Coordinates of C-alpha atoms in Angstrom, one line a residue:
M241 CA 29.6 -68.5 -61.2
R242 CA 33.0 -68.5 -59.7
S243 CA 34.4 -66.3 -62.5
D244 CA 32.0 -63.6 -61.5
Q245 CA 34.6 -62.5 -59.0
I246 CA 36.6 -61.1 -61.9
K247 CA 34.0 -60.1 -64.4
K248 CA 30.6 -59.1 -62.9
G249 CA 29.5 -55.7 -61.6
L250 CA 30.6 -52.1 -61.8
Q251 CA 33.8 -52.7 -59.7
R252 CA 35.0 -55.2 -62.3
G253 CA 35.0 -52.8 -65.2
P254 CA 38.8 -52.7 -65.3
H255 CA 38.9 -56.5 -65.2
R256 CA 36.5 -56.7 -68.2
S257 CA 38.8 -54.1 -70.0
L258 CA 41.8 -56.5 -69.6
L259 CA 39.7 -59.4 -70.8
K260 CA 38.5 -57.6 -73.9
A261 CA 42.1 -56.7 -74.7
T262 CA 42.6 -60.4 -75.2
G263 CA 39.9 -60.4 -77.9
L264 CA 36.9 -61.4 -75.8
S265 CA 33.4 -60.1 -76.4
D266 CA 30.7 -59.4 -73.8
A267 CA 29.1 -62.7 -74.8
D268 CA 32.4 -64.6 -74.2
I269 CA 32.7 -63.0 -70.8
R270 CA 29.3 -64.1 -69.7
R271 CA 30.2 -67.7 -70.4
P272 CA 31.8 -70.1 -67.9
F273 CA 35.6 -69.6 -67.8
I274 CA 37.4 -72.9 -68.4
A275 CA 41.1 -73.4 -67.9
V276 CA 42.8 -75.6 -70.4
V277 CA 45.8 -76.6 -68.3
N278 CA 48.4 -77.8 -70.8
S279 CA 51.8 -79.0 -70.4
Y280 CA 53.3 -78.6 -74.0
T281 CA 56.9 -78.5 -74.4
D282 CA 59.0 -79.5 -77.4
I283 CA 61.7 -81.5 -75.4
I284 CA 59.4 -84.2 -74.2
P285 CA 58.1 -86.7 -76.9
G286 CA 55.0 -87.3 -74.8
H287 CA 54.2 -83.5 -74.8
I288 CA 55.5 -82.3 -78.1
H289 CA 52.0 -82.6 -79.7
L290 CA 50.2 -81.1 -76.8
D291 CA 50.1 -77.6 -78.4
A292 CA 47.8 -78.9 -81.1
V293 CA 45.8 -80.9 -78.5
G294 CA 45.3 -77.7 -76.4
H295 CA 44.2 -75.8 -79.5
L296 CA 41.7 -78.5 -80.5
I297 CA 40.2 -78.7 -77.0
A298 CA 39.9 -74.9 -76.7
C299 CA 38.2 -74.8 -80.2
H300 CA 35.6 -77.4 -79.0
I301 CA 35.1 -75.8 -75.6
R302 CA 34.2 -72.5 -77.3
A303 CA 31.9 -74.3 -79.7
A304 CA 30.2 -76.0 -76.8
G305 CA 29.5 -72.7 -75.0
G306 CA 32.5 -72.2 -72.7
T307 CA 35.2 -69.6 -72.8
P308 CA 38.6 -71.4 -72.8
F309 CA 41.9 -70.0 -71.4
V310 CA 45.1 -72.0 -72.2
F311 CA 48.2 -72.0 -70.0
N312 CA 51.1 -74.3 -69.7
T313 CA 53.0 -75.9 -66.7
I314 CA 56.5 -77.0 -66.7
G315 CA 57.3 -80.7 -67.5
V316 CA 60.4 -82.8 -66.6
C317 CA 61.1 -85.9 -68.8
D318 CA 62.5 -88.6 -66.5
G319 CA 64.1 -90.3 -69.5
L320 CA 66.2 -87.2 -70.4
A321 CA 66.8 -86.4 -66.7
M322 CA 68.1 -89.9 -66.0
G323 CA 71.7 -90.6 -65.1
H324 CA 72.8 -87.1 -64.1
R325 CA 71.9 -84.3 -61.6
G326 CA 68.6 -83.5 -63.4
M327 CA 66.9 -86.6 -61.9
K328 CA 67.0 -85.0 -58.5
Y329 CA 64.5 -82.4 -59.8
S330 CA 62.0 -84.8 -61.2
L331 CA 59.9 -85.7 -58.0
A332 CA 60.3 -82.1 -56.8
S333 CA 58.7 -80.8 -60.0
R334 CA 55.4 -82.6 -59.0
E335 CA 55.0 -80.0 -56.1
L336 CA 56.0 -77.2 -58.3
I337 CA 53.4 -78.1 -61.0
A338 CA 50.7 -78.5 -58.4
D339 CA 51.6 -75.0 -57.0
C340 CA 51.6 -73.4 -60.5
V341 CA 48.2 -74.9 -61.5
E342 CA 46.6 -73.9 -58.2
T343 CA 48.1 -70.4 -58.5
M344 CA 46.8 -69.8 -62.0
C345 CA 43.4 -71.2 -61.3
E346 CA 42.8 -69.4 -58.1
A347 CA 44.2 -66.1 -59.2
H348 CA 41.8 -66.0 -62.3
C349 CA 38.8 -67.7 -60.7
F350 CA 38.2 -70.3 -63.4
D351 CA 35.0 -72.1 -63.2
A352 CA 36.3 -75.4 -64.4
M353 CA 39.4 -76.9 -65.8
I354 CA 40.5 -79.6 -68.3
C355 CA 44.0 -80.9 -67.7
I356 CA 46.2 -82.2 -70.4
P357 CA 49.2 -84.0 -69.0
N358 CA 51.0 -87.1 -70.1
C359 CA 54.4 -88.0 -68.7
D360 CA 56.0 -88.7 -65.3
K361 CA 55.3 -86.1 -62.6
I362 CA 52.9 -83.8 -64.6
T363 CA 49.9 -86.0 -64.2
P364 CA 50.2 -86.3 -60.4
G365 CA 51.1 -82.7 -60.1
M366 CA 48.0 -81.7 -61.9
L367 CA 45.8 -84.2 -59.9
M368 CA 47.1 -82.7 -56.6
A369 CA 46.2 -79.2 -57.8
S370 CA 42.7 -80.3 -58.9
L371 CA 42.1 -81.5 -55.3
R372 CA 43.2 -78.2 -53.9
I373 CA 41.1 -76.1 -56.3
N374 CA 38.1 -78.4 -56.3
V375 CA 36.2 -77.2 -59.4
P376 CA 34.8 -79.4 -62.2
T377 CA 37.8 -81.1 -63.8
I378 CA 38.5 -83.7 -66.4
F379 CA 41.9 -85.2 -67.3
V380 CA 42.7 -86.1 -70.8
S381 CA 46.3 -87.1 -71.4
G382 CA 48.3 -86.9 -74.6
G383 CA 48.3 -90.7 -75.1
P384 CA 50.8 -93.5 -75.3
M385 CA 53.7 -93.8 -77.9
E386 CA 53.7 -96.7 -80.3
A387 CA 56.1 -99.5 -79.4
G388 CA 59.2 -99.6 -81.5
R389 CA 60.5 -102.6 -83.6
V390 CA 63.9 -104.1 -83.5
D391 CA 64.7 -107.5 -85.0
G392 CA 61.1 -108.3 -85.4
R393 CA 60.1 -107.7 -81.8
D394 CA 58.3 -104.8 -80.1
V395 CA 60.7 -102.6 -78.0
D396 CA 60.5 -99.6 -75.8
L397 CA 62.9 -97.1 -74.2
I398 CA 64.0 -99.5 -71.4
D399 CA 65.3 -101.7 -74.2
Q400 CA 67.6 -98.9 -75.3
F401 CA 68.8 -98.3 -71.6
Y402 CA 69.7 -102.0 -71.4
A403 CA 71.4 -101.8 -74.8
V404 CA 73.6 -99.0 -73.6
A405 CA 74.5 -101.0 -70.5
Q406 CA 75.3 -104.0 -72.6
Q407 CA 77.7 -101.9 -74.8
T408 CA 79.3 -100.4 -71.7
I409 CA 80.3 -103.9 -70.5
G410 CA 81.2 -105.1 -74.0
K411 CA 78.3 -107.4 -74.7
M412 CA 76.7 -105.4 -77.6
S413 CA 78.2 -103.8 -80.6
A414 CA 77.9 -100.0 -81.2
R415 CA 76.0 -100.6 -84.4
K416 CA 73.3 -102.7 -82.6
V417 CA 72.9 -100.0 -80.0
K418 CA 72.4 -97.5 -82.7
Q419 CA 69.7 -99.6 -84.2
F420 CA 67.9 -99.6 -80.8
E421 CA 68.5 -95.8 -80.5
A422 CA 66.9 -95.2 -83.9
N423 CA 63.7 -97.4 -83.3
T424 CA 62.8 -97.6 -79.6
C425 CA 60.8 -94.4 -79.6
P426 CA 59.2 -94.2 -83.0
T427 CA 56.4 -91.6 -82.4
C428 CA 55.2 -88.9 -80.1
G429 CA 53.4 -90.0 -76.9
S430 CA 54.3 -91.3 -73.4
C431 CA 56.8 -94.2 -73.5
S432 CA 55.0 -97.3 -74.7
G433 CA 55.4 -99.6 -71.6
L434 CA 53.6 -99.5 -68.3
F435 CA 55.9 -97.1 -66.9
T436 CA 55.0 -94.2 -64.5
A437 CA 53.3 -92.0 -67.2
N438 CA 51.0 -94.7 -68.6
S439 CA 50.4 -96.1 -65.2
M440 CA 49.1 -92.8 -63.8
N441 CA 47.0 -92.1 -66.9
C442 CA 45.3 -95.5 -66.6
L443 CA 44.7 -94.8 -62.9
C444 CA 42.9 -91.6 -63.9
E445 CA 40.2 -93.9 -65.5
A446 CA 39.8 -96.0 -62.3
I447 CA 39.7 -93.2 -59.9
G448 CA 37.0 -91.5 -62.1
I449 CA 38.6 -88.3 -63.2
A450 CA 39.2 -89.2 -66.9
L451 CA 37.0 -90.7 -69.7
P452 CA 37.3 -94.3 -70.7
G453 CA 40.3 -95.0 -73.0
N454 CA 42.4 -92.1 -71.6
G455 CA 45.3 -94.4 -70.4
T456 CA 45.6 -96.8 -73.4
C457 CA 44.4 -95.2 -76.8
L458 CA 47.5 -94.4 -78.9
A459 CA 48.6 -90.8 -79.3
T460 CA 48.9 -91.2 -83.1
S461 CA 45.4 -92.6 -83.5
P462 CA 42.5 -90.5 -84.9
V463 CA 40.3 -92.3 -82.3
R464 CA 42.1 -90.2 -79.6
T465 CA 41.0 -87.1 -81.4
G466 CA 37.6 -88.1 -80.6
L467 CA 38.4 -88.4 -76.9
Y468 CA 39.8 -84.9 -76.9
I469 CA 36.5 -83.6 -78.3
E470 CA 34.3 -85.5 -76.0
A471 CA 36.3 -84.3 -73.0
A472 CA 36.0 -80.7 -74.2
R473 CA 32.2 -81.0 -74.6
R474 CA 31.9 -82.9 -71.2
I475 CA 33.8 -80.2 -69.3
V476 CA 31.5 -77.4 -70.6
T477 CA 28.5 -79.5 -69.6
M478 CA 29.8 -80.1 -66.0
A479 CA 30.7 -76.4 -65.7
S480 CA 27.3 -75.3 -66.8
Q481 CA 25.6 -77.8 -64.4
W482 CA 27.7 -76.4 -61.5
V483 CA 27.1 -72.9 -62.4
R484 CA 23.2 -73.5 -62.5
G485 CA 22.9 -74.7 -59.0
G486 CA 25.7 -76.9 -57.6
S487 CA 27.7 -76.3 -54.6
R488 CA 30.9 -77.8 -53.2
K489 CA 28.7 -79.8 -50.8
T490 CA 26.1 -81.2 -53.2
F491 CA 27.6 -81.2 -56.7
P492 CA 28.6 -84.8 -57.4
M493 CA 31.4 -84.3 -59.9
L494 CA 34.0 -82.2 -58.1
P495 CA 37.4 -83.8 -57.6
R496 CA 37.0 -84.2 -53.9
R497 CA 33.7 -85.8 -54.3
I498 CA 35.0 -88.2 -57.1
M499 CA 38.4 -89.0 -55.5
T500 CA 37.1 -90.5 -52.2
K501 CA 38.6 -93.3 -50.3
K502 CA 36.7 -95.8 -52.3
A503 CA 37.8 -94.2 -55.5
F504 CA 41.5 -94.4 -54.3
A505 CA 40.8 -98.1 -53.5
N506 CA 39.6 -98.6 -57.0
A507 CA 42.7 -97.0 -58.4
F508 CA 45.0 -99.2 -56.3
I509 CA 43.0 -102.3 -57.3
L510 CA 43.8 -101.5 -61.0
D511 CA 47.3 -100.8 -60.2
M512 CA 47.7 -104.2 -58.5
A513 CA 45.9 -105.9 -61.3
M514 CA 48.1 -104.4 -64.0
G515 CA 51.4 -104.4 -62.0
G516 CA 52.0 -100.7 -62.6
S517 CA 54.9 -98.5 -61.6
S518 CA 55.9 -98.4 -58.0
N519 CA 55.9 -94.6 -58.3
T520 CA 52.2 -94.7 -58.3
V521 CA 52.3 -95.4 -54.7
L522 CA 54.1 -92.1 -54.0
H523 CA 51.7 -90.1 -56.2
L524 CA 48.4 -91.6 -55.0
L525 CA 49.4 -91.1 -51.4
A526 CA 50.3 -87.5 -52.2
M527 CA 46.9 -87.1 -53.8
A528 CA 45.2 -88.6 -50.8
N529 CA 47.0 -86.1 -48.6
E530 CA 45.6 -83.3 -50.7
A531 CA 42.1 -84.7 -50.6
G532 CA 42.2 -85.2 -46.9
V533 CA 41.5 -88.9 -47.5
P534 CA 43.1 -91.2 -44.9
F535 CA 45.1 -93.7 -47.0
S536 CA 48.3 -95.4 -46.0
L537 CA 50.7 -98.2 -47.0
D538 CA 48.6 -100.5 -44.7
D539 CA 45.5 -99.8 -46.9
I540 CA 47.6 -100.5 -50.0
D541 CA 48.9 -103.8 -48.5
R542 CA 45.4 -105.0 -47.8
I543 CA 44.4 -104.2 -51.3
S544 CA 47.5 -106.0 -52.7
K545 CA 46.7 -109.2 -50.7
R546 CA 43.2 -109.5 -52.2
T547 CA 43.8 -108.3 -55.8
P548 CA 45.2 -110.7 -58.4
N549 CA 47.7 -109.6 -60.9
I550 CA 46.0 -110.4 -64.2
C551 CA 47.9 -108.3 -66.6
R552 CA 51.6 -108.1 -67.4
V553 CA 52.9 -105.1 -69.4
A554 CA 56.5 -104.1 -70.2
P555 CA 58.9 -103.8 -68.5
S556 CA 57.2 -107.0 -66.9
S557 CA 56.7 -110.1 -69.0
T558 CA 54.7 -113.3 -68.8
P559 CA 56.2 -116.5 -67.5
E560 CA 56.4 -117.6 -71.1
G561 CA 58.6 -114.5 -71.8
K562 CA 55.8 -112.6 -73.9
S563 CA 56.1 -108.8 -73.6
Y564 CA 53.1 -106.7 -74.1
H565 CA 52.8 -102.9 -74.4
I566 CA 50.1 -100.4 -73.9
Q567 CA 48.8 -100.7 -77.4
D568 CA 48.2 -104.4 -76.7
I569 CA 46.3 -103.5 -73.6
H570 CA 44.1 -101.2 -75.6
K571 CA 43.6 -103.8 -78.3
A572 CA 42.5 -106.3 -75.6
G573 CA 39.9 -103.8 -74.2
G574 CA 41.8 -101.3 -72.0
V575 CA 41.3 -100.3 -68.4
H576 CA 37.6 -101.0 -68.3
T577 CA 38.0 -104.5 -69.6
I578 CA 40.6 -105.1 -66.8
L579 CA 38.1 -103.7 -64.3
G580 CA 35.3 -105.7 -65.9
Q581 CA 37.2 -109.0 -65.6
L582 CA 37.8 -108.2 -61.9
A583 CA 34.3 -107.3 -61.3
A584 CA 33.0 -110.5 -63.0
D585 CA 35.4 -112.9 -61.2
K586 CA 35.5 -111.1 -57.8
P587 CA 32.2 -109.2 -57.5
N588 CA 32.9 -107.6 -54.2
L589 CA 36.4 -106.3 -54.9
L590 CA 35.6 -103.0 -56.8
H591 CA 33.6 -100.1 -55.5
A592 CA 31.3 -100.0 -58.5
Q593 CA 29.1 -97.2 -57.2
A594 CA 31.9 -94.6 -57.2
A595 CA 31.2 -91.5 -59.2
T596 CA 33.1 -90.5 -62.3
V597 CA 33.3 -87.5 -64.7
T598 CA 31.1 -89.3 -67.2
G599 CA 28.1 -88.6 -64.9
K600 CA 27.9 -92.4 -64.5
T601 CA 29.2 -94.7 -61.9
L602 CA 32.3 -96.8 -62.4
G603 CA 30.2 -99.9 -62.7
Q604 CA 28.1 -98.3 -65.5
N605 CA 31.2 -97.3 -67.2
I606 CA 32.5 -100.8 -67.1
N607 CA 29.2 -102.2 -68.6
A608 CA 29.4 -99.7 -71.4
W609 CA 33.2 -100.0 -72.2
S610 CA 34.3 -103.5 -71.3
L611 CA 35.0 -105.8 -74.3
R612 CA 33.8 -108.7 -72.0
A613 CA 30.5 -107.2 -71.1
R614 CA 27.3 -109.1 -71.9
R615 CA 26.5 -106.6 -74.7
V616 CA 29.3 -104.8 -76.6
R617 CA 28.3 -101.9 -78.9
P618 CA 29.9 -101.9 -82.3
A619 CA 31.4 -98.4 -81.6
V620 CA 33.3 -99.8 -78.6
K621 CA 34.8 -102.6 -80.6
T622 CA 35.9 -100.0 -83.2
F623 CA 37.3 -97.8 -80.5
Y624 CA 39.6 -100.5 -79.1
R625 CA 40.5 -101.9 -82.6
R626 CA 41.4 -98.6 -84.3
G627 CA 42.8 -96.9 -81.2
S628 CA 45.5 -99.6 -80.9
Q629 CA 46.6 -99.7 -84.5
P630 CA 50.2 -98.4 -85.0
T631 CA 50.5 -95.9 -87.9
G632 CA 54.0 -94.5 -87.6
R633 CA 52.7 -91.0 -87.7
N634 CA 55.5 -88.5 -86.9
V635 CA 54.6 -85.5 -84.8
T636 CA 53.9 -83.2 -87.7
A637 CA 51.4 -85.7 -89.1
V638 CA 49.8 -85.9 -85.6
R639 CA 49.5 -82.1 -85.5
L640 CA 47.9 -82.1 -88.9
M641 CA 45.5 -84.9 -87.8
L642 CA 44.5 -82.8 -84.9
M643 CA 44.1 -79.7 -86.9
A644 CA 41.7 -81.5 -89.2
D645 CA 39.0 -81.3 -86.5
D646 CA 39.3 -77.7 -85.6
V647 CA 36.0 -75.9 -85.5
L648 CA 34.8 -72.3 -85.5
P649 CA 33.0 -70.9 -82.5
N650 CA 29.7 -71.8 -84.0
G651 CA 30.8 -75.4 -84.2
K652 CA 31.2 -75.6 -88.0
R653 CA 34.4 -77.3 -89.2
I654 CA 37.2 -75.1 -90.6
H655 CA 38.5 -77.5 -93.2
P656 CA 36.5 -79.1 -95.9
P657 CA 36.3 -83.0 -96.2
A658 CA 39.0 -83.2 -98.9
I659 CA 41.5 -81.1 -96.8
R660 CA 40.5 -83.1 -93.7
K661 CA 41.3 -86.3 -95.4
T662 CA 44.7 -85.1 -96.5
F663 CA 45.4 -83.9 -92.9
I664 CA 44.4 -87.1 -91.3
G665 CA 46.6 -88.8 -93.9
N666 CA 45.1 -92.2 -94.2
D667 CA 46.9 -92.8 -97.4
R668 CA 50.3 -91.7 -96.1
F669 CA 50.0 -93.4 -92.8
P670 CA 47.9 -96.5 -93.2
P671 CA 47.4 -98.6 -90.0
R672 CA 50.0 -101.2 -89.8
T673 CA 48.8 -104.8 -89.2
G674 CA 49.6 -105.3 -85.6
R675 CA 50.8 -108.6 -84.2
R676 CA 48.3 -111.0 -83.3
I677 CA 47.6 -111.2 -79.5
D678 CA 45.6 -113.5 -77.3
A679 CA 43.3 -111.0 -75.4
L680 CA 42.8 -113.7 -72.7
D681 CA 46.6 -113.8 -72.2
V682 CA 47.0 -110.0 -72.2
I683 CA 44.1 -109.5 -69.7
R684 CA 43.6 -112.9 -67.9
P685 CA 40.7 -114.2 -66.0
V686 CA 41.2 -114.3 -62.3
D687 CA 41.4 -118.1 -62.3
N688 CA 44.4 -117.9 -64.6
A689 CA 46.0 -114.9 -62.8
F690 CA 49.8 -114.4 -63.0
T691 CA 49.8 -114.2 -59.2
K692 CA 47.0 -114.4 -56.6
R693 CA 48.1 -111.1 -55.1
G694 CA 48.8 -107.7 -56.6
G695 CA 51.7 -106.6 -58.7
L696 CA 53.1 -104.3 -55.9
V697 CA 53.9 -105.6 -52.4
I698 CA 54.5 -103.6 -49.3
L699 CA 57.5 -104.8 -47.1
R700 CA 58.3 -104.0 -43.5
G701 CA 61.0 -105.1 -41.1
N702 CA 63.7 -103.7 -39.0
I703 CA 65.3 -101.7 -41.8
A704 CA 61.9 -100.5 -43.1
R705 CA 59.8 -99.7 -40.1
N706 CA 57.6 -97.5 -42.1
G707 CA 57.5 -99.6 -45.1
A708 CA 59.2 -100.4 -48.5
I709 CA 57.9 -101.4 -51.9
V710 CA 58.8 -104.2 -54.4
K711 CA 57.2 -104.8 -57.8
L712 CA 56.0 -108.4 -57.6
A713 CA 54.9 -108.3 -61.3
G714 CA 58.5 -108.0 -62.4
L715 CA 60.0 -110.6 -60.0
D716 CA 61.0 -114.1 -60.7
P717 CA 59.4 -116.6 -58.2
T718 CA 62.8 -117.9 -57.4
M719 CA 63.7 -114.5 -55.8
Y720 CA 60.6 -114.4 -53.5
R721 CA 62.9 -115.5 -50.6
F722 CA 66.5 -114.3 -50.4
A723 CA 69.3 -113.8 -47.9
G724 CA 72.6 -112.1 -48.7
K725 CA 75.3 -109.9 -47.3
A726 CA 74.9 -106.1 -47.6
R727 CA 77.2 -104.2 -49.9
I728 CA 76.8 -100.5 -48.9
C729 CA 76.8 -97.8 -51.5
E730 CA 76.4 -94.2 -50.2
S731 CA 74.8 -92.9 -53.5
Q732 CA 73.6 -94.1 -56.9
E733 CA 77.0 -93.0 -58.5
D734 CA 78.7 -95.1 -55.8
A735 CA 76.7 -98.1 -56.8
C736 CA 77.3 -97.8 -60.5
E737 CA 81.1 -97.6 -59.8
A738 CA 81.0 -100.7 -57.7
I739 CA 78.9 -102.8 -60.1
L740 CA 81.2 -101.8 -63.1
A741 CA 84.3 -102.4 -61.1
G742 CA 83.1 -106.0 -60.4
R743 CA 82.8 -105.6 -56.6
I744 CA 79.3 -106.9 -56.6
K745 CA 79.0 -110.7 -56.5
P746 CA 76.2 -113.2 -56.8
G747 CA 74.3 -113.5 -53.5
D748 CA 75.0 -109.8 -52.5
V749 CA 72.3 -107.3 -51.5
V750 CA 73.3 -103.9 -52.9
V751 CA 72.2 -101.2 -50.5
I752 CA 72.0 -97.7 -52.0
R753 CA 71.3 -95.1 -49.4
N754 CA 71.2 -91.3 -49.1
E755 CA 68.9 -91.1 -52.1
G756 CA 65.6 -90.5 -50.3
P757 CA 63.4 -87.4 -50.6
K758 CA 65.6 -85.4 -48.1
G759 CA 68.9 -87.1 -48.6
G760 CA 69.2 -87.1 -52.5
P761 CA 67.5 -84.7 -52.4
G762 CA 64.7 -85.5 -54.7
M763 CA 64.6 -89.4 -54.4
Q764 CA 66.1 -90.0 -57.8
E765 CA 65.4 -93.2 -59.8
M766 CA 68.0 -96.1 -59.9
L767 CA 67.7 -97.0 -63.5
A768 CA 71.4 -96.9 -64.3
P769 CA 72.5 -99.4 -61.6
T770 CA 69.6 -101.8 -62.4
S771 CA 70.6 -101.7 -66.1
Y772 CA 74.2 -102.5 -65.3
M773 CA 73.2 -105.4 -63.0
K774 CA 71.0 -106.8 -65.7
G775 CA 73.7 -106.4 -68.4
L776 CA 76.1 -108.3 -66.2
G777 CA 73.8 -111.2 -65.5
L778 CA 73.4 -110.3 -61.9
Y779 CA 69.7 -109.4 -62.0
D780 CA 68.5 -112.8 -60.8
K781 CA 71.4 -113.5 -58.4
C782 CA 71.3 -110.2 -56.2
Y783 CA 68.9 -107.8 -54.7
M784 CA 69.0 -104.1 -54.6
I785 CA 67.5 -102.1 -51.8
T786 CA 67.3 -98.2 -51.6
D787 CA 65.6 -95.3 -49.9
G788 CA 65.4 -93.8 -53.3
R789 CA 63.0 -95.0 -56.0
Y790 CA 63.1 -96.8 -59.3
S791 CA 62.0 -96.0 -62.8
G792 CA 58.6 -97.2 -63.9
G793 CA 60.6 -99.2 -66.4
T794 CA 62.4 -101.2 -63.7
S795 CA 61.5 -104.9 -63.0
G796 CA 63.3 -107.5 -61.0
P797 CA 64.6 -107.9 -57.5
C798 CA 64.5 -104.1 -56.6
I799 CA 63.2 -102.8 -53.3
G800 CA 62.7 -99.1 -53.0
H801 CA 61.0 -96.4 -51.0
V802 CA 62.6 -97.7 -47.8
A803 CA 61.3 -95.6 -45.0
P804 CA 62.5 -94.0 -42.8
E805 CA 65.3 -92.9 -45.1
A806 CA 69.0 -92.6 -44.1
A807 CA 68.9 -88.8 -44.0
S808 CA 66.2 -89.1 -41.3
A809 CA 68.3 -91.6 -39.2
G810 CA 66.4 -94.6 -40.6
E811 CA 67.9 -98.1 -40.1
I812 CA 69.0 -98.3 -43.6
G813 CA 71.7 -95.6 -42.7
L814 CA 72.9 -97.9 -39.9
L815 CA 73.7 -101.0 -42.0
K816 CA 77.2 -102.0 -42.5
N817 CA 79.0 -104.1 -45.2
G818 CA 78.5 -107.7 -44.4
D819 CA 75.3 -107.4 -42.4
L820 CA 72.9 -110.3 -43.4
I821 CA 69.7 -109.1 -45.2
E822 CA 66.7 -111.4 -45.2
I823 CA 63.9 -110.8 -47.6
D824 CA 60.6 -112.7 -47.8
I825 CA 58.2 -111.3 -50.3
L826 CA 55.4 -113.7 -49.6
T827 CA 55.2 -112.7 -45.9
G828 CA 56.2 -109.0 -46.6
K829 CA 59.4 -109.1 -44.5
L830 CA 62.6 -107.0 -44.9
N831 CA 65.0 -107.5 -42.1
A832 CA 68.7 -107.3 -41.2
K833 CA 70.2 -109.9 -38.9
V834 CA 71.1 -107.1 -36.5
S835 CA 69.8 -107.0 -32.9
A836 CA 68.0 -103.9 -31.5
A837 CA 70.8 -103.4 -29.1
E838 CA 73.4 -103.3 -31.8
F839 CA 71.2 -100.8 -33.9
A840 CA 71.0 -98.7 -30.7
R841 CA 74.8 -98.7 -30.4
R842 CA 75.3 -97.8 -34.0
R843 CA 72.6 -95.0 -33.8
K844 CA 74.7 -93.3 -31.0
R845 CA 77.7 -93.0 -33.4
F846 CA 75.5 -92.3 -36.5
K847 CA 75.9 -88.9 -38.3
P848 CA 73.6 -88.4 -41.2
R849 CA 75.3 -87.2 -44.5
P850 CA 75.2 -83.4 -44.6
P851 CA 72.6 -82.0 -47.1
Q852 CA 74.1 -82.1 -50.6
I853 CA 72.0 -79.1 -51.9
R854 CA 71.0 -76.1 -49.7
H855 CA 69.7 -73.6 -52.1
G856 CA 67.1 -73.2 -54.8
A857 CA 64.1 -75.5 -55.6
L858 CA 66.0 -78.6 -54.3
G859 CA 67.1 -76.9 -51.1
R860 CA 63.5 -76.1 -50.3
Y861 CA 62.3 -79.6 -51.2
A862 CA 64.9 -81.3 -49.0
A863 CA 64.0 -79.0 -46.1
H864 CA 60.3 -79.8 -46.2
A865 CA 59.9 -83.2 -47.9
T866 CA 58.2 -85.9 -45.9
S867 CA 59.0 -89.6 -46.0
A868 CA 58.2 -91.8 -48.9
D869 CA 55.6 -93.7 -47.0
T870 CA 53.5 -90.5 -46.9
G871 CA 54.0 -89.6 -50.5
A872 CA 57.2 -87.4 -50.3
V873 CA 55.0 -84.3 -50.1
L874 CA 56.0 -80.9 -48.7
D875 CA 55.3 -80.2 -45.1
W876 CA 55.8 -77.3 -42.7
P877 CA 54.7 -76.2 -39.2
G878 CA 51.1 -75.3 -39.2
K879 CA 50.2 -77.0 -42.6
N880 CA 46.5 -78.0 -42.8
T881 CA 45.7 -76.3 -39.5

């Protein structure tokens, strides 16, 4: 086995001494070494319970015949980093996380790993690392947060951002904003809409690296505990199978053999069907780069054109104004029911033979886990019903719930039934009766799709030669075609000042530049200016264009990821106030009414803004980051040669 490099033979006696100093026996050392790659931190609500999750998974790995080793990565919460210098570090942290996981697993020769991410850049960072290391791997995230409740309606963190913007411009009382503050994030878990965290955790199911239910089962549900236990047992089985005779060329369940071009296509098909965060494009392109899989914006564009958008989740809403959250998606059948609906209505769309960590194909998983399959097992119905029920458990209650299923190395439960019942707390935290939903509205048949094409659209034109992205799922049809004069803002802060000062008028196109991977640096999210635009009633009267990116919680007329960026002498950096910008979402066009000759004249006089940060992690990222259309990954001379 791979771990024999640090534990087998006479020369590894010192290594075994070090291992025994941690409490391992000779029997433990003979077993497969399995990394439990955790991301616990007590500053992120999506990660605050992961200490208990990691402990539970380690217990069940040991009981199943593996030897677990737990370590943590860093984690940046985009919500907490929003609106200040910290947001510049968010995307760059993805590369650091990938490097840290690779370093730990390669230095200690682990035979397999189980990754426990949840929020923002942690999931893609770990996915990138898994493709570098290429040992048996399963992803099992910490699960989504319950939606909050204000004035009888479900709300989420983005509602709080909008409430703050409303108070800033005098349209909401401080008391009402405090009510949102107290209720929009009621439990632990990743924020409750289809923002970047939940988008990526759902895509892990479609790409085949996670078990069914990973992206949608609530963090507060006892049902999710079963998912952790199953993942722990499954990774030991996979590791044992690989040790007994697999190789990187033949073993079918290694990350690079699972995450093939067809698997990436499946992930993007789900993304388009759900209308996920535009950040997923950055992350999946970065993963494809690590996997050596040729995948580009052109591939994504082709998938978008043939994949209907059949699911609308907050921050997007239905044409009737209904807002659904991840718990509603789980109640309606989760990711595999979405995929099952697509497979039934468009049989040649998905690559159903793609491999997954379950040991079955994606098509077999769909048949077993879709609520719209011909035969649905009672256990599957229970899984979706109970896993979507809000309970209001706080983080202490969730930790106790997870502790209830701790086991000894021999597999026997530590706690007797009476104590386990107390820990799970069914009496203190009874499931609340969730609102009634129409499952056929939450996940629509293709003949009743919200749009015939996917929830994300690739745009190109003379100010986006290498592409740009808009979230169609969050866009009013009246904004599909638009023309307006450019209002140039040299940074996000410049844009916020212009919006609040009243300099942005209906019909304008707000251009925010110098916010790309190199120029920012770090490609920060533009949630503050979009919140102010919405609060001022300009959201359906103006467009916003940036070489930066948007929060997964953004919806509306917002075009991001413009490439090349201004710092790389892209045409977005050559625009002037008053230039006419023409946008056609249906044909995928983004152009300025500026001639090639005029752009050439402007380019001769153009001087990119000097780098804002030259030292530390951001200085390194700015010096080596590629364009958004290639995933904003790090590159350097001689890489991959």
